[in-house]
Amino acid sequence: MFRTAIAGSLPKPDWLAETHKLWPQWKAQGDALTQAKVDATLLWVKLQEDAGLEVIGDGEQARQHFVHGFLEQVEGIDFENKVKMGIRNNRYDAMVPQVVAPLRLKGRVHALEAQVTRAHTQKKVKFTLPGPMTIVDTVADRFYGDKVKMAMAFAELLNQEALALQADGVDIVQFDEPAFNVYMEEAADWGVRALERAAQGLTCTTAVHICYGYGIQANIDWKNSLGHEWRQYEKVFPALAKSSIDQVSLECFHSHVPPDLMKLLEGKDVMVGVIDVASDEIETPEQVADTIGMALQFVPKKHLIACTNCGLAPMDRAVAEAKLRALAEGARLAARRYG
Ligand SMILES: [Zn+2]
């Protein structure tokens, strides 16, 4: 049997927030919003279980965006005065908050949704946090004046929340680092160091998700500019193989990543992306099993986890549900074929 998991995010129901958006507006406020976030989390716990996934997440229903959800609980950040900044090496502009003072956590960030998820499934729970390097690439610095110093400051805060999530009963803490595929040299140098600082002292499983981004037009255009072979992972995988992080996620299906790069992750669990998040076409179980079969040439069976290429947040809800089922069915078919 192959383990199955999703990268992290899932679409928000239309009664919770605007749909098909990366930075959606909430549909409620105050206690009603809190209740709606809990309800949406429960909904996706059930749907992931019904699909037959092995590892269950909160679907990131309680955060507006995978980076800003964390930042909202950080002192030293000015959210009132956002500025326009080119992010991911100017791939697209975003309105980002500014770091204006020493960083400190106001309190717990994700206690509610982590505890709700834990209380409603017997399966392993994975919880995602943004990685330090990706956070640094999604805020404007008006205080630290040094990227690495600021990344380490964020890593300390992430570590506090990660340890608390572990205490909540989370089995896997995953850090999302799409920036690793943009700033490859820096990622291999201080990016992995900051990641290890964020994971320091965790005894649960640790993971990092590195992708080519959500299936939005700016990312599709960027991918089209990367040429026939995407070798970005080649720079950072050796550093990750030497690191303390247990699991590494990568894009595979419908990507131009040379699959033999997976060999660079020897000894790690590899979350192989078998579901495309940039297309509404539903994968067949045969396609999923084929991708798993191909990955088995480079990753031993016990280390292979079938996963989505990235989060499904901006997708249509029905499409996302069908993709979860395809993922689980494909993994079952692969178990029969290669078991
Ligand atoms: Zn991703």
Short mmCIF file of C-alpha atoms and ligand atoms in Angstrom, two decimals:
data_model
loop_
_atom_site.label_atom_id
_atom_site.label_comp_id
_atom_site.label_asym_id
_atom_site.label_seq_id
_atom_site.Cartn_x
_atom_site.Cartn_y
_atom_site.Cartn_z
CA MET A 1 0.00 0.00 0.00
CA PHE A 2 1.32 3.42 -0.90
CA ARG A 3 0.78 6.27 1.50
CA THR A 4 -1.30 9.18 0.17
CA ALA A 5 -1.43 12.83 1.22
CA ILE A 6 -2.18 16.23 -0.24
CA ALA A 7 0.27 19.14 -0.38
CA GLY A 8 -1.97 21.20 1.90
CA SER A 9 -4.61 23.64 0.77
CA LEU A 10 -8.13 22.86 -0.46
CA PRO A 11 -10.81 25.14 -1.94
CA LYS A 12 -12.87 27.11 0.54
CA PRO A 13 -16.65 26.56 0.32
CA ASP A 14 -18.53 29.56 -1.05
CA TRP A 15 -20.22 30.19 2.32
CA LEU A 16 -16.80 30.66 3.95
CA ALA A 17 -14.94 32.85 1.47
CA GLU A 18 -14.75 33.99 -2.13
CA THR A 19 -13.95 31.03 -4.36
CA HIS A 20 -11.25 30.53 -7.00
CA LYS A 21 -8.96 33.12 -5.36
CA LEU A 22 -5.59 32.99 -3.63
CA TRP A 23 -6.35 35.92 -1.30
CA PRO A 24 -10.14 35.52 -0.84
CA GLN A 25 -12.31 37.79 1.29
CA TRP A 26 -14.14 36.07 4.17
CA LYS A 27 -17.94 35.91 3.96
CA ALA A 28 -18.53 36.32 7.72
CA GLN A 29 -17.00 38.10 10.71
CA GLY A 30 -16.28 37.50 14.38
CA ASP A 31 -17.73 34.35 15.96
CA ALA A 32 -19.68 33.49 12.82
CA LEU A 33 -16.42 33.44 10.85
CA THR A 34 -14.71 31.26 13.46
CA GLN A 35 -17.61 28.80 13.30
CA ALA A 36 -17.56 28.79 9.49
CA LYS A 37 -13.80 28.03 9.52
CA VAL A 38 -14.37 25.10 11.90
CA ASP A 39 -17.27 23.80 9.77
CA ALA A 40 -15.22 23.98 6.57
CA THR A 41 -12.31 22.19 8.27
CA LEU A 42 -14.65 19.38 9.37
CA LEU A 43 -16.11 19.13 5.89
CA TRP A 44 -12.69 18.55 4.32
CA VAL A 45 -11.56 16.13 7.02
CA LYS A 46 -14.60 14.03 6.11
CA LEU A 47 -14.08 14.35 2.36
CA GLN A 48 -10.38 13.44 2.58
CA GLU A 49 -11.29 10.38 4.64
CA ASP A 50 -14.10 9.42 2.25
CA ALA A 51 -11.71 9.73 -0.68
CA GLY A 52 -9.48 7.24 1.12
CA LEU A 53 -6.43 9.38 1.89
CA GLU A 54 -3.97 8.12 4.51
CA VAL A 55 -2.85 11.48 5.83
CA ILE A 56 -5.42 14.15 6.66
CA GLY A 57 -4.97 17.91 6.79
CA ASP A 58 -7.10 20.92 7.69
CA GLY A 59 -7.15 22.03 4.05
CA GLU A 60 -5.95 25.47 5.26
CA GLN A 61 -9.59 26.53 5.67
CA ALA A 62 -8.91 28.88 8.58
CA ARG A 63 -6.26 31.03 6.89
CA GLN A 64 -6.78 33.57 4.14
CA HIS A 65 -3.48 32.72 2.45
CA PHE A 66 -0.77 30.19 3.22
CA VAL A 67 1.76 32.86 4.23
CA HIS A 68 -0.40 35.71 5.53
CA GLY A 69 -2.41 33.36 7.75
CA PHE A 70 0.69 32.93 9.91
CA LEU A 71 1.79 36.56 9.72
CA GLU A 72 -1.51 37.82 11.12
CA GLN A 73 -0.44 36.49 14.55
CA VAL A 74 3.02 38.06 14.45
CA GLU A 75 3.85 41.28 16.32
CA GLY A 76 6.15 43.69 14.50
CA ILE A 77 4.23 43.49 11.23
CA ASP A 78 2.17 46.37 9.88
CA PHE A 79 -0.85 44.85 8.16
CA GLU A 80 -2.66 48.19 7.83
CA ASN A 81 -0.20 49.62 5.35
CA LYS A 82 0.47 46.97 2.76
CA VAL A 83 2.79 47.79 -0.13
CA LYS A 84 2.97 46.40 -3.63
CA MET A 85 6.00 44.15 -4.08
CA GLY A 86 7.18 41.83 -6.82
CA ILE A 87 7.42 38.39 -5.24
CA ARG A 88 9.08 35.09 -6.33
CA ASN A 89 11.75 37.10 -8.18
CA ASN A 90 9.13 39.50 -9.60
CA ARG A 91 7.01 36.73 -11.12
CA TYR A 92 3.95 38.58 -9.86
CA ASP A 93 3.01 41.59 -7.74
CA ALA A 94 1.32 41.15 -4.40
CA MET A 95 0.15 43.56 -1.71
CA VAL A 96 2.39 42.57 1.18
CA PRO A 97 2.56 43.67 4.84
CA GLN A 98 5.68 45.37 6.19
CA VAL A 99 8.04 44.25 8.95
CA VAL A 100 8.51 47.36 11.10
CA ALA A 101 9.71 46.11 14.53
CA PRO A 102 11.21 43.03 16.24
CA LEU A 103 9.13 39.94 15.47
CA ARG A 104 7.23 38.15 18.23
CA LEU A 105 4.25 35.78 18.26
CA LYS A 106 1.06 37.25 19.76
CA GLY A 107 0.01 33.77 20.80
CA ARG A 108 -1.02 30.53 19.14
CA VAL A 109 -1.64 30.77 15.39
CA HIS A 110 -3.36 27.56 14.33
CA ALA A 111 -4.51 25.92 17.59
CA LEU A 112 -8.21 25.84 16.72
CA GLU A 113 -8.05 24.14 13.31
CA ALA A 114 -5.24 21.79 14.38
CA GLN A 115 -7.21 20.65 17.43
CA VAL A 116 -10.46 20.32 15.46
CA THR A 117 -8.71 18.20 12.82
CA ARG A 118 -7.01 16.04 15.46
CA ALA A 119 -10.28 15.48 17.31
CA HIS A 120 -12.13 14.29 14.20
CA THR A 121 -9.85 11.76 12.57
CA GLN A 122 -8.01 8.63 13.69
CA LYS A 123 -5.63 8.97 10.76
CA LYS A 124 -2.30 10.73 10.73
CA VAL A 125 -2.65 14.51 10.71
CA LYS A 126 -0.36 16.72 8.68
CA PHE A 127 -0.24 20.46 9.32
CA THR A 128 1.39 23.02 7.03
CA LEU A 129 3.25 26.21 7.85
CA PRO A 130 5.00 28.59 5.46
CA GLY A 131 8.78 28.16 5.38
CA PRO A 132 11.04 31.00 6.57
CA MET A 133 12.52 31.76 3.14
CA THR A 134 9.10 31.97 1.49
CA ILE A 135 7.84 34.27 4.27
CA VAL A 136 10.84 36.56 3.76
CA ASP A 137 9.90 36.69 0.06
CA THR A 138 6.29 37.65 0.89
CA VAL A 139 6.85 40.62 3.25
CA ALA A 140 8.53 44.00 2.86
CA ASP A 141 11.41 44.50 5.29
CA ARG A 142 11.59 47.93 6.93
CA PHE A 143 13.41 46.78 10.05
CA TYR A 144 15.98 43.95 9.83
CA GLY A 145 17.86 45.09 6.74
CA ASP A 146 19.22 41.58 6.31
CA LYS A 147 17.31 38.73 4.70
CA VAL A 148 19.05 35.91 6.56
CA LYS A 149 18.65 37.61 9.93
CA MET A 150 14.96 38.14 9.26
CA ALA A 151 14.53 34.54 8.05
CA MET A 152 16.08 33.25 11.27
CA ALA A 153 13.76 35.49 13.31
CA PHE A 154 10.75 34.04 11.48
CA ALA A 155 12.19 30.52 11.88
CA GLU A 156 12.18 30.94 15.67
CA LEU A 157 8.50 31.91 15.63
CA LEU A 158 7.62 29.06 13.28
CA ASN A 159 9.43 26.72 15.64
CA GLN A 160 7.31 27.89 18.60
CA GLU A 161 4.11 27.22 16.67
CA ALA A 162 5.41 23.91 15.28
CA LEU A 163 6.23 22.63 18.78
CA ALA A 164 2.74 23.65 19.92
CA LEU A 165 1.17 21.86 16.93
CA GLN A 166 3.11 18.75 17.88
CA ALA A 167 1.67 19.06 21.38
CA ASP A 168 -1.80 19.32 19.79
CA GLY A 169 -1.22 15.83 18.37
CA VAL A 170 -0.14 16.70 14.84
CA ASP A 171 1.92 13.84 13.35
CA ILE A 172 3.63 15.69 10.50
CA VAL A 173 4.64 19.35 10.41
CA GLN A 174 5.27 20.52 6.85
CA PHE A 175 6.93 23.77 5.82
CA ASP A 176 6.02 25.16 2.39
CA GLU A 177 9.00 26.58 0.52
CA PRO A 178 8.07 27.45 -3.07
CA ALA A 179 10.82 30.11 -2.84
CA PHE A 180 13.41 27.27 -2.88
CA ASN A 181 12.67 26.83 -6.60
CA VAL A 182 13.26 30.53 -7.29
CA TYR A 183 16.40 31.34 -5.28
CA MET A 184 18.20 28.02 -5.61
CA GLU A 185 21.70 29.06 -4.44
CA GLU A 186 20.37 30.89 -1.39
CA ALA A 187 18.00 28.00 -0.64
CA ALA A 188 20.87 25.50 -0.55
CA ASP A 189 22.86 27.89 1.62
CA TRP A 190 20.72 29.59 4.28
CA GLY A 191 17.23 28.45 3.21
CA VAL A 192 17.77 24.90 4.46
CA ARG A 193 19.50 26.22 7.60
CA ALA A 194 16.48 28.41 8.39
CA LEU A 195 14.19 25.46 7.74
CA GLU A 196 16.11 23.30 10.21
CA ARG A 197 15.86 26.09 12.78
CA ALA A 198 12.08 26.11 12.27
CA ALA A 199 11.98 22.34 12.81
CA GLN A 200 14.39 22.31 15.77
CA GLY A 201 13.39 19.99 18.62
CA LEU A 202 10.44 18.43 16.78
CA THR A 203 10.13 14.70 17.37
CA CYS A 204 7.17 14.28 15.03
CA THR A 205 7.76 13.81 11.30
CA THR A 206 8.98 16.91 9.47
CA ALA A 207 8.42 17.74 5.81
CA VAL A 208 9.11 20.40 3.23
CA HIS A 209 6.97 21.11 0.17
CA ILE A 210 8.73 22.68 -2.80
CA CYS A 211 6.71 23.39 -5.90
CA TYR A 212 6.25 25.54 -8.96
CA GLY A 213 3.25 27.25 -7.40
CA TYR A 214 -0.50 27.21 -7.63
CA GLY A 215 -2.18 26.75 -11.00
CA ILE A 216 -2.66 30.49 -11.56
CA GLN A 217 -1.86 32.19 -14.87
CA ALA A 218 1.33 33.96 -13.63
CA ASN A 219 2.76 30.58 -12.61
CA ILE A 220 1.68 28.86 -15.82
CA ASP A 221 3.43 31.60 -17.83
CA TRP A 222 6.53 31.29 -15.64
CA LYS A 223 6.63 27.50 -16.08
CA ASN A 224 6.37 27.96 -19.84
CA SER A 225 9.51 30.13 -19.67
CA LEU A 226 11.58 27.51 -17.85
CA GLY A 227 12.42 25.45 -20.89
CA HIS A 228 12.16 21.76 -21.50
CA GLU A 229 13.97 20.54 -18.40
CA TRP A 230 13.25 21.98 -14.96
CA ARG A 231 16.44 21.37 -12.98
CA GLN A 232 15.73 23.78 -10.07
CA TYR A 233 15.45 20.92 -7.54
CA GLU A 234 18.97 19.76 -8.42
CA LYS A 235 20.54 22.61 -6.41
CA VAL A 236 18.59 22.20 -3.20
CA PHE A 237 17.93 18.43 -2.97
CA PRO A 238 21.54 17.55 -1.96
CA ALA A 239 21.34 20.07 0.91
CA LEU A 240 17.96 18.65 1.96
CA ALA A 241 19.28 15.07 1.77
CA LYS A 242 21.91 16.06 4.37
CA SER A 243 19.37 17.91 6.53
CA SER A 244 17.25 16.71 9.44
CA ILE A 245 13.98 17.09 7.45
CA ASP A 246 12.24 13.70 6.97
CA GLN A 247 10.02 14.18 3.90
CA VAL A 248 10.39 16.21 0.70
CA SER A 249 7.58 16.96 -1.73
CA LEU A 250 8.11 17.62 -5.43
CA GLU A 251 6.10 18.19 -8.59
CA CYS A 252 6.10 15.29 -10.98
CA PHE A 253 2.98 14.67 -13.12
CA HIS A 254 2.72 17.09 -16.09
CA SER A 255 5.95 18.82 -15.04
CA HIS A 256 9.29 19.00 -16.83
CA VAL A 257 11.21 17.89 -13.76
CA PRO A 258 13.69 15.15 -14.76
CA PRO A 259 12.47 12.27 -12.57
CA ASP A 260 16.01 11.03 -11.87
CA LEU A 261 16.48 14.11 -9.64
CA MET A 262 14.52 12.12 -7.04
CA LYS A 263 17.65 10.02 -6.59
CA LEU A 264 19.26 13.03 -4.92
CA LEU A 265 16.87 12.51 -1.98
CA GLU A 266 18.24 9.13 -0.95
CA GLY A 267 17.10 8.16 2.53
CA LYS A 268 14.21 10.64 2.62
CA ASP A 269 10.51 10.02 2.22
CA VAL A 270 9.54 11.52 -1.13
CA MET A 271 6.06 12.98 -1.68
CA VAL A 272 5.70 12.52 -5.41
CA GLY A 273 3.24 14.85 -7.13
CA VAL A 274 0.89 12.61 -9.08
CA ILE A 275 -1.96 15.14 -9.38
CA ASP A 276 -1.70 18.27 -11.55
CA VAL A 277 -3.12 21.38 -9.85
CA ALA A 278 -2.93 23.56 -12.97
CA SER A 279 -5.52 21.58 -14.93
CA ASP A 280 -9.18 20.83 -14.21
CA GLU A 281 -8.90 17.55 -16.05
CA ILE A 282 -9.29 14.72 -13.54
CA GLU A 283 -6.45 12.21 -13.56
CA THR A 284 -7.45 8.60 -14.11
CA PRO A 285 -6.33 6.00 -11.57
CA GLU A 286 -4.23 4.51 -14.38
CA GLN A 287 -2.38 7.81 -14.89
CA VAL A 288 -1.73 8.11 -11.16
CA ALA A 289 -0.49 4.52 -10.99
CA ASP A 290 1.74 5.11 -14.04
CA THR A 291 3.36 8.12 -12.35
CA ILE A 292 3.93 6.08 -9.20
CA GLY A 293 5.43 3.29 -11.31
CA MET A 294 7.80 5.74 -12.98
CA ALA A 295 8.85 7.23 -9.61
CA LEU A 296 9.57 3.74 -8.28
CA GLN A 297 12.60 3.64 -10.59
CA PHE A 298 14.17 6.32 -8.37
CA VAL A 299 12.48 6.05 -4.96
CA PRO A 300 12.16 2.83 -2.93
CA LYS A 301 8.58 1.75 -2.29
CA LYS A 302 8.77 2.32 1.48
CA HIS A 303 9.85 5.94 0.90
CA LEU A 304 7.22 6.86 -1.69
CA ILE A 305 4.15 8.91 -0.76
CA ALA A 306 1.67 9.76 -3.52
CA CYS A 307 0.74 13.44 -3.27
CA THR A 308 -0.64 16.40 -5.20
CA ASN A 309 1.83 18.66 -7.04
CA CYS A 310 0.76 21.64 -4.94
CA GLY A 311 -2.24 22.98 -3.05
CA LEU A 312 -5.73 22.93 -4.56
CA ALA A 313 -6.99 26.18 -3.02
CA PRO A 314 -7.90 28.13 -6.17
CA MET A 315 -9.63 25.17 -7.86
CA ASP A 316 -13.28 24.37 -8.24
CA ARG A 317 -14.49 22.40 -5.23
CA ALA A 318 -15.98 19.54 -7.26
CA VAL A 319 -12.76 19.23 -9.27
CA ALA A 320 -10.70 19.11 -6.08
CA GLU A 321 -12.93 16.38 -4.62
CA ALA A 322 -12.59 14.31 -7.81
CA LYS A 323 -8.81 14.75 -7.75
CA LEU A 324 -8.63 13.48 -4.15
CA ARG A 325 -10.52 10.37 -5.18
CA ALA A 326 -8.26 9.86 -8.21
CA LEU A 327 -5.21 10.15 -5.96
CA ALA A 328 -6.43 7.46 -3.56
CA GLU A 329 -7.76 5.15 -6.29
CA GLY A 330 -4.54 5.49 -8.27
CA ALA A 331 -2.46 4.62 -5.20
CA ARG A 332 -4.59 1.51 -4.62
CA LEU A 333 -4.16 0.48 -8.24
CA ALA A 334 -0.38 1.02 -7.96
CA ALA A 335 -0.34 -1.19 -4.85
CA ARG A 336 -1.99 -4.00 -6.87
CA ARG A 337 0.41 -3.47 -9.78
CA TYR A 338 3.68 -3.01 -7.92
CA GLY A 339 2.74 -4.38 -4.49
ZN ZN B 1 2.92 24.31 -3.62
#
